[in-house]
Each structure stands twice: as structure tokens, then as C-alpha cells.
Coordinates of C-alpha atoms and ligand atoms in Angstrom, one line a residue:
M27 CA 142.7 177.1 184.1
G28 CA 141.1 180.3 185.7
E29 CA 143.0 183.1 186.7
I30 CA 146.6 183.1 185.0
D31 CA 149.6 183.5 187.6
P32 CA 150.7 187.2 186.6
A33 CA 154.2 185.7 186.9
F34 CA 153.6 184.5 183.4
I35 CA 152.9 187.6 182.2
Q36 CA 155.3 189.2 179.3
D37 CA 155.8 193.1 179.2
Q38 CA 153.8 194.4 175.9
E39 CA 157.4 194.8 174.0
H40 CA 158.0 191.4 174.7
R41 CA 154.9 189.5 173.9
A42 CA 154.6 187.1 170.7
K43 CA 153.0 188.3 167.4
L44 CA 150.3 185.5 167.1
S45 CA 150.6 185.5 163.1
P46 CA 154.5 185.5 163.2
I47 CA 156.4 186.9 159.9
E48 CA 156.6 184.6 157.1
A49 CA 159.9 185.1 155.8
E50 CA 162.8 182.8 154.4
G51 CA 163.8 180.9 157.0
I52 CA 167.3 180.3 158.6
P53 CA 169.7 178.2 156.4
L54 CA 169.3 174.8 156.0
I55 CA 172.5 172.9 155.6
D56 CA 173.0 169.3 154.1
L57 CA 176.0 167.6 156.0
L58 CA 176.0 164.7 153.7
P59 CA 179.3 165.7 152.3
L60 CA 180.9 165.0 155.5
T61 CA 179.5 161.2 155.3
T62 CA 181.7 161.3 151.7
S63 CA 185.0 162.5 152.2
L64 CA 186.7 165.3 153.9
D65 CA 188.5 166.6 151.1
N66 CA 185.2 168.2 149.8
T67 CA 184.1 170.4 152.3
D68 CA 184.9 173.6 151.0
G69 CA 181.4 174.6 150.4
L70 CA 180.0 173.1 153.3
I71 CA 182.4 174.8 155.2
S72 CA 181.7 178.4 153.6
E73 CA 177.9 177.9 154.6
I74 CA 178.6 177.3 158.0
R75 CA 180.6 180.5 158.0
D76 CA 177.8 182.6 156.2
A77 CA 175.2 181.1 158.5
C78 CA 177.1 181.8 161.7
Q79 CA 177.7 185.3 160.8
N80 CA 174.5 186.0 159.2
W81 CA 172.0 184.3 161.3
G82 CA 173.6 182.4 164.7
F83 CA 171.3 179.7 163.9
F84 CA 170.9 176.9 161.3
Q85 CA 169.2 173.7 160.6
V86 CA 170.9 170.6 159.8
I87 CA 169.9 167.4 157.6
N88 CA 172.1 164.0 156.6
H89 CA 173.4 164.8 160.3
G90 CA 174.1 160.9 161.3
V91 CA 172.0 160.8 164.4
P92 CA 169.6 157.5 163.8
L93 CA 166.0 158.6 163.6
E94 CA 165.2 155.4 166.0
K95 CA 167.3 157.2 169.1
R96 CA 165.6 160.4 168.7
Q97 CA 162.3 158.7 168.4
R98 CA 163.1 156.6 171.7
I99 CA 163.8 159.7 173.7
E100 CA 160.7 161.8 172.3
Y101 CA 158.5 159.0 173.2
A102 CA 160.3 158.4 176.6
A103 CA 159.9 162.4 177.0
R104 CA 156.4 162.1 176.4
K105 CA 155.3 159.3 178.6
F106 CA 157.4 161.0 181.5
F107 CA 155.5 164.5 181.2
A108 CA 152.3 162.3 181.4
L109 CA 152.7 161.4 184.9
P110 CA 150.8 163.3 187.2
L111 CA 152.5 166.1 189.0
E112 CA 153.7 164.4 192.2
E113 CA 155.4 161.7 190.4
K114 CA 157.4 164.1 188.4
R115 CA 158.0 165.9 191.6
K116 CA 159.7 163.0 193.1
V117 CA 162.7 163.9 190.7
R118 CA 162.5 167.5 191.3
R119 CA 165.6 169.4 191.2
D120 CA 166.5 171.5 194.6
E121 CA 169.0 174.4 195.3
V122 CA 172.0 172.0 195.7
Q123 CA 171.6 169.0 193.2
V124 CA 169.9 171.3 190.3
L125 CA 169.4 168.3 188.0
G126 CA 165.6 166.4 187.4
Y127 CA 162.2 167.8 187.1
Y128 CA 161.2 171.5 187.2
D129 CA 158.5 173.5 186.4
T130 CA 159.1 177.1 187.8
E131 CA 162.3 178.2 185.4
H132 CA 162.1 182.0 184.9
T133 CA 163.8 183.8 181.9
K134 CA 164.5 187.4 182.8
N135 CA 162.1 187.1 185.9
V136 CA 158.9 186.2 184.0
R137 CA 157.8 182.3 184.5
D138 CA 158.3 180.3 181.5
W139 CA 154.8 178.0 180.0
K140 CA 156.9 174.7 180.2
E141 CA 157.9 172.2 182.4
V142 CA 161.4 170.7 181.9
F143 CA 163.9 167.7 182.9
D144 CA 167.6 168.1 183.0
L145 CA 170.1 165.4 182.9
G146 CA 173.9 165.7 182.5
V147 CA 175.5 163.7 179.7
D148 CA 178.4 163.2 181.8
D149 CA 177.5 162.2 185.4
P150 CA 178.2 163.8 187.9
I151 CA 178.8 167.2 186.3
R152 CA 181.6 169.1 188.5
V153 CA 181.4 172.5 189.3
P154 CA 183.0 175.2 191.7
A155 CA 181.0 175.0 195.1
S156 CA 180.8 178.7 195.3
T157 CA 180.8 181.8 192.7
D158 CA 183.7 183.1 195.0
L159 CA 187.2 183.0 193.0
D160 CA 189.1 181.7 195.5
E161 CA 187.1 178.9 196.6
K162 CA 188.7 175.8 195.0
E163 CA 186.2 173.1 196.4
V164 CA 184.1 171.3 193.7
I165 CA 180.6 170.0 193.9
E166 CA 178.9 167.4 192.0
W167 CA 175.4 167.5 190.3
H168 CA 173.9 164.0 189.9
N169 CA 171.4 162.9 187.3
K170 CA 167.9 161.7 188.9
W171 CA 166.1 159.2 187.1
P172 CA 162.6 158.7 187.6
E173 CA 161.1 155.2 188.4
Y174 CA 158.7 155.7 185.1
P175 CA 159.1 155.1 182.3
P176 CA 162.1 152.6 182.9
E177 CA 163.6 153.1 179.5
L178 CA 164.0 156.9 179.4
R179 CA 167.7 156.6 181.2
E180 CA 169.0 154.3 178.3
A181 CA 166.9 156.3 175.6
C182 CA 168.7 159.6 177.0
E183 CA 172.2 158.0 177.1
E184 CA 172.1 156.5 173.7
Y185 CA 170.9 159.4 172.2
A186 CA 173.6 162.0 174.2
E187 CA 176.1 159.7 172.6
E188 CA 174.9 159.8 169.2
V189 CA 174.5 164.2 169.5
S190 CA 177.8 164.3 171.2
K191 CA 179.1 162.7 168.0
L192 CA 177.3 165.2 165.6
S193 CA 178.2 168.5 168.0
H194 CA 181.9 167.3 167.7
K195 CA 181.7 167.4 163.9
L196 CA 179.9 170.9 164.1
L197 CA 182.3 171.9 166.2
E198 CA 185.0 171.1 163.8
L199 CA 183.3 172.8 160.9
I200 CA 183.0 175.8 162.9
A201 CA 186.8 175.9 163.8
L202 CA 187.7 175.3 160.0
S203 CA 185.0 178.2 159.2
L204 CA 187.4 180.6 161.6
G205 CA 190.4 179.2 159.7
L206 CA 191.8 177.2 162.7
P207 CA 192.4 173.8 162.5
A208 CA 189.6 171.2 162.9
D209 CA 190.6 170.3 165.9
R210 CA 191.1 173.3 167.8
F211 CA 188.6 172.9 170.4
H212 CA 188.7 169.5 171.3
G213 CA 190.9 170.3 174.7
F214 CA 187.9 172.2 175.9
F215 CA 185.6 169.4 175.8
K216 CA 187.9 166.4 177.7
E217 CA 185.8 166.8 180.7
R218 CA 182.3 168.4 180.1
T219 CA 179.4 170.3 181.6
T220 CA 176.9 169.3 178.5
F221 CA 173.4 168.6 179.6
I222 CA 170.5 167.5 177.8
R223 CA 166.8 169.3 178.6
L224 CA 163.7 167.7 177.7
N225 CA 161.2 170.7 177.6
H226 CA 157.5 170.4 177.5
Y227 CA 155.3 173.3 176.4
P228 CA 151.6 172.4 177.4
P229 CA 148.8 174.3 175.8
C230 CA 148.6 177.8 177.2
P231 CA 145.1 179.7 177.4
V232 CA 146.9 182.9 176.9
P233 CA 149.6 182.5 174.0
H234 CA 149.3 186.5 173.5
L235 CA 150.5 187.0 176.9
A236 CA 152.9 184.4 177.8
L237 CA 155.8 182.7 176.6
G238 CA 157.1 179.1 176.6
V239 CA 160.9 180.4 176.9
G240 CA 161.0 184.1 177.0
R241 CA 163.9 185.7 175.0
H242 CA 167.4 184.5 176.0
K243 CA 170.7 183.6 174.2
D244 CA 172.1 180.1 175.3
S245 CA 175.1 180.8 177.4
G246 CA 177.0 177.6 176.3
A247 CA 179.3 176.4 173.4
L248 CA 176.6 175.1 170.9
T249 CA 173.1 173.9 171.2
V250 CA 171.8 171.2 169.0
L251 CA 168.0 171.4 169.3
A252 CA 165.3 168.6 168.2
Q253 CA 161.9 170.2 168.0
D254 CA 158.6 168.2 167.1
D255 CA 156.1 169.2 164.1
V256 CA 154.3 172.1 166.2
G257 CA 156.4 174.9 165.8
G258 CA 157.3 178.0 168.1
L259 CA 160.5 178.6 168.2
E260 CA 161.8 182.3 167.1
V261 CA 164.9 183.5 166.4
K262 CA 165.8 187.1 166.5
R263 CA 167.0 188.0 163.0
K264 CA 170.4 189.9 162.9
S265 CA 169.7 192.3 159.8
D266 CA 166.5 193.8 161.2
G267 CA 165.5 192.5 164.5
E268 CA 162.5 190.8 163.3
W269 CA 161.6 187.8 165.3
I270 CA 161.2 185.0 162.7
G271 CA 159.6 181.3 163.2
V272 CA 161.6 178.4 162.7
K273 CA 159.7 176.1 160.4
P274 CA 159.8 172.6 161.8
T275 CA 161.7 170.4 159.1
P276 CA 161.1 166.4 159.9
N277 CA 164.2 165.0 161.4
A278 CA 166.5 168.2 161.4
Y279 CA 168.5 169.4 164.2
I280 CA 168.3 173.3 164.8
I281 CA 172.3 174.6 165.5
N282 CA 173.0 177.7 167.6
V283 CA 176.2 179.2 168.5
G284 CA 176.2 180.1 172.1
D285 CA 178.1 182.7 174.0
I286 CA 181.3 180.5 174.5
I287 CA 181.6 180.8 170.8
Q288 CA 180.8 184.6 170.8
V289 CA 183.7 184.9 173.1
W290 CA 186.4 182.4 171.3
S291 CA 185.4 183.9 168.1
N292 CA 185.9 187.3 169.4
D293 CA 182.5 188.6 168.3
M294 CA 183.1 186.9 164.6
Y295 CA 180.0 184.8 165.4
E296 CA 177.2 186.2 167.7
S297 CA 175.0 184.3 170.0
V298 CA 171.7 185.3 168.7
E299 CA 168.5 185.9 170.8
H300 CA 165.6 183.8 170.8
R301 CA 162.3 182.9 172.3
V302 CA 159.6 180.2 172.0
M303 CA 156.0 180.9 171.6
V304 CA 153.2 178.6 172.8
N305 CA 149.4 178.2 171.5
S306 CA 146.4 177.6 172.9
E307 CA 145.4 174.3 171.0
R308 CA 148.4 171.8 170.8
E309 CA 151.3 170.9 173.2
R310 CA 154.9 171.1 172.1
F311 CA 157.9 168.8 172.9
S312 CA 161.7 169.8 172.2
I313 CA 165.0 168.7 173.2
P314 CA 168.0 170.8 173.1
F315 CA 171.3 169.3 173.9
F316 CA 173.6 172.0 175.7
F317 CA 177.2 171.5 174.3
N318 CA 179.2 172.7 177.0
P319 CA 183.2 172.8 177.8
A320 CA 184.9 171.8 181.0
S321 CA 183.6 173.5 184.0
Y322 CA 187.5 174.9 184.6
T323 CA 187.7 176.3 181.2
M324 CA 188.8 179.8 181.4
V325 CA 186.8 181.5 178.2
K326 CA 188.4 184.4 176.4
P327 CA 189.1 185.0 172.7
L328 CA 191.1 182.8 171.1
E329 CA 195.0 183.9 170.6
E330 CA 194.6 183.3 166.9
L331 CA 191.7 185.6 166.1
I332 CA 193.3 188.6 168.0
D333 CA 196.0 191.2 166.9
K334 CA 196.6 194.8 167.5
Q335 CA 193.8 196.0 164.9
N336 CA 191.2 193.5 166.6
P337 CA 192.2 193.4 170.3
A338 CA 190.0 191.1 172.6
R339 CA 186.7 192.3 173.1
Y340 CA 186.3 190.0 176.7
M341 CA 188.2 189.5 179.6
A342 CA 188.7 185.8 180.5
Y343 CA 186.2 183.9 182.8
S344 CA 185.6 180.8 184.6
W345 CA 182.7 179.1 182.7
G346 CA 182.3 176.4 185.8
R347 CA 181.6 179.9 188.1
F348 CA 179.2 181.4 185.0
L349 CA 177.3 177.8 184.8
A350 CA 177.0 178.0 189.0
T351 CA 175.7 181.4 189.0
R352 CA 173.3 181.2 186.4
T353 CA 172.1 177.9 187.6
S354 CA 171.4 179.5 191.3
G355 CA 170.5 182.7 190.1
N356 CA 167.4 180.6 188.6
F357 CA 166.5 180.0 192.2
R358 CA 166.1 183.6 193.7
K359 CA 163.7 185.5 191.5
L360 CA 166.1 188.8 191.8
N361 CA 165.4 191.9 190.5
V362 CA 168.4 191.9 188.4
E363 CA 169.4 191.0 185.1
N364 CA 171.2 187.5 185.0
L365 CA 174.7 187.1 184.7
Q366 CA 175.9 187.6 181.0
I367 CA 179.0 187.7 178.9
Q368 CA 178.2 191.3 178.4
H369 CA 179.6 191.8 182.3
F370 CA 183.1 190.6 180.8
R371 CA 183.2 193.0 177.8
I372 CA 186.0 195.2 177.4
S373 CA 184.2 198.4 176.7
D374 CA 185.0 200.3 173.1
S375 CA 186.3 203.3 175.0
K376 CA 188.9 200.7 176.8
L377 CA 189.7 199.3 173.5
A378 CA 190.2 202.6 171.6
T379 CA 192.6 203.4 174.2
A380 CA 194.8 200.2 174.9
Ligands
LIG29 O1 162.0 174.7 172.8 C1 162.8 175.5 171.8 O2 162.5 175.3 170.8 C2 164.1 176.3 172.6 C3 164.1 176.1 173.9 C4 165.4 177.2 174.2 O3 165.8 177.9 173.6 C5 166.0 176.5 175.5 O4 165.8 175.9 175.9 O5 167.2 177.4 175.2
LIG30 FE1 167.5 178.5 174.1

């Protein structure tokens, strides 16, 4: 590649350090107690609580997702991304049907060094037709499956089923860790807007200038990420704001709390910024599973977690409208910040006078 498109260049302050900080990584949590007996989970629940409070991120092992299902989707993803661009573009997303292939995502208005394929776990995904609050019309986002590799669809569907089970278990542990009944969140996920993203980060000639994904927080409830052995994911450490690399652990999943859990927990658990470094030698693949509630969910702090001393810090917002706005915002390269939960935050001064 000759000239680099300036759209990829990060501002100085947001560029990656090519020799990142070596530090104690995010917590590694063994889910084995879940498979033996549910009575024996107190230690596990407190590990989850500590990880959510101190990092917003953790890794899990003994998670129950069969390795062969993970390998199958990873292998199919590699085959898909190895296709010529014109083949991949046959399942390209557009402004109305937003699932499928694209290679022009921007995070905070800087282009990401990656290509992706998005698919809904429930097909179709239903979202409000517009961001207008009075609008009742709903549109459907349908999956777009490529002709090749033919096994991609089944590999994704089987994988989705397994990771859904894991996500439910994690959500139960998170509920328990907040002092709530294990099934407290179930009702929000009767219909889902959950989607899987296949990520491919090609080698990049300017890893000191560009990022695979710019700094961001995940806007859904929970993310369950499979990364390969290349590494590159960095998490902003809460204690000092340093970017810490997440070392690949074979067959582990990286879990992070998204904005919705931040709001439900009324800031007890925060959604933490992360980004992806690229490198000039090796391509990298990753598969985030974005576990999201029904589009009609009104997201607001849970009643049980607020009281006079600890009032709600957010106004309720419609998840479907939030998702639709974020998704369409990606097409218009607006010179404004994307929609954030920050926009629904009740200011400290208002809280003080309430
Ligand atoms: O590829 C990764 O490791 C993480 C990707 C990510 O943060 C995202 O797609 O939201
Ligand atoms: Fe992310």
C-alpha cells in the first residue's frame, strides 16, 4: 500500500504505543463451580463483582462453549474474509439493511483498520423505523448470507446458541453480584437485538498511526469476545487510565460490561473504554457477541438499586431508538460525537437539588 488514506490517522493523543505496558492483566475467572453445584458459587460471585467494579472486563475459562464450535466459526470467518472484495461486497450492508459486510466503519470519525461481517442472532432483528419518539413503525434487519463458504451460516447459528447460553449464565452471576435475584434480567431478553460480528484486522503498514478499532465503549448489555492468538485488544485501566493489553488466553472468552449494565446498575458497574491495536506483520481475527435486550426495552436504573441516598443517575431511554441512531450515525460521518449514554445522564447539580 502506498499513501495511507488520512481517514485512518488517529490524533496524536489517541495513537497506540507500539510497546504497550506489561502489567497484571484483567482478572481470569474460572466458571467451573457453575458446572458442579449452584450452592457453591459465593466465591465466584465475589470474583465477578470485583472484576466488574475494578476493571469492567474479565476473562472466563471452563465456560461450557465447545471448542469445536468456536473453531468452526473461526475457520469459516477466515474463508469468508479471504474472498475477493467484489464477492464480499455482494453481501454488503446498506443504509436500510445494516447487517452484512463492510469495511468502512468509523469510530469517533476516524476510519478503523478492519473489515467486518455482522449477523443477527435472532433473524430478523426488529427496531423502530425512525428515531422519532412518536413513531410506532418497526423495521426488520435481515441477515445476508454469502454463497461462500457455504458452512458459514450453520457455523454462526450453532455458535450463537452456545454463546447465548454462556451470556445468560454470566448475566445471572452479574445479577447475583448486585444483590438481585439470578433471573432479574431475563425479562429484558425475551426478544433480542443481539448480534455477532466477525472482525478481520489486516496487517497495517502504519500501526503507530491507525487503530483496528478506535477507543469506544460497547453500548449493549454484555460483550462476549473470542480473540485469536495475535493480541491487540487494549483496555483502559480504571485505576490510572493507562491502556493495558489483554494477553490472549487459549479458548478463553473476554467479557465486558456494556453501557446498559452501567445504567441498570446505576453506575455500580461501569462500561470501560477499549480499543484495538493493529500490527504490520500479522492479520488478526476476533468475534464479539453483543448480547442486547429487546428493542422496546426502556433502559433505566433498576428500582432495587436506587433510593434517596442513591438516586437514579440516568433518565430512561429506548434501547431500540438508541441502537437505530447509533447504527445510522455510522453512515453519516458527522462531525459530532456519536449518541452516548452520557446524553441521558442526570447532572450532579440536578441530583444535589432533587
Ligand atoms: O477485536 C477486538 O478485540 C475487540 C473489538 C471491539 O471492541 C468491538 O468490536 O466492539
Ligand atoms: Fe468493543
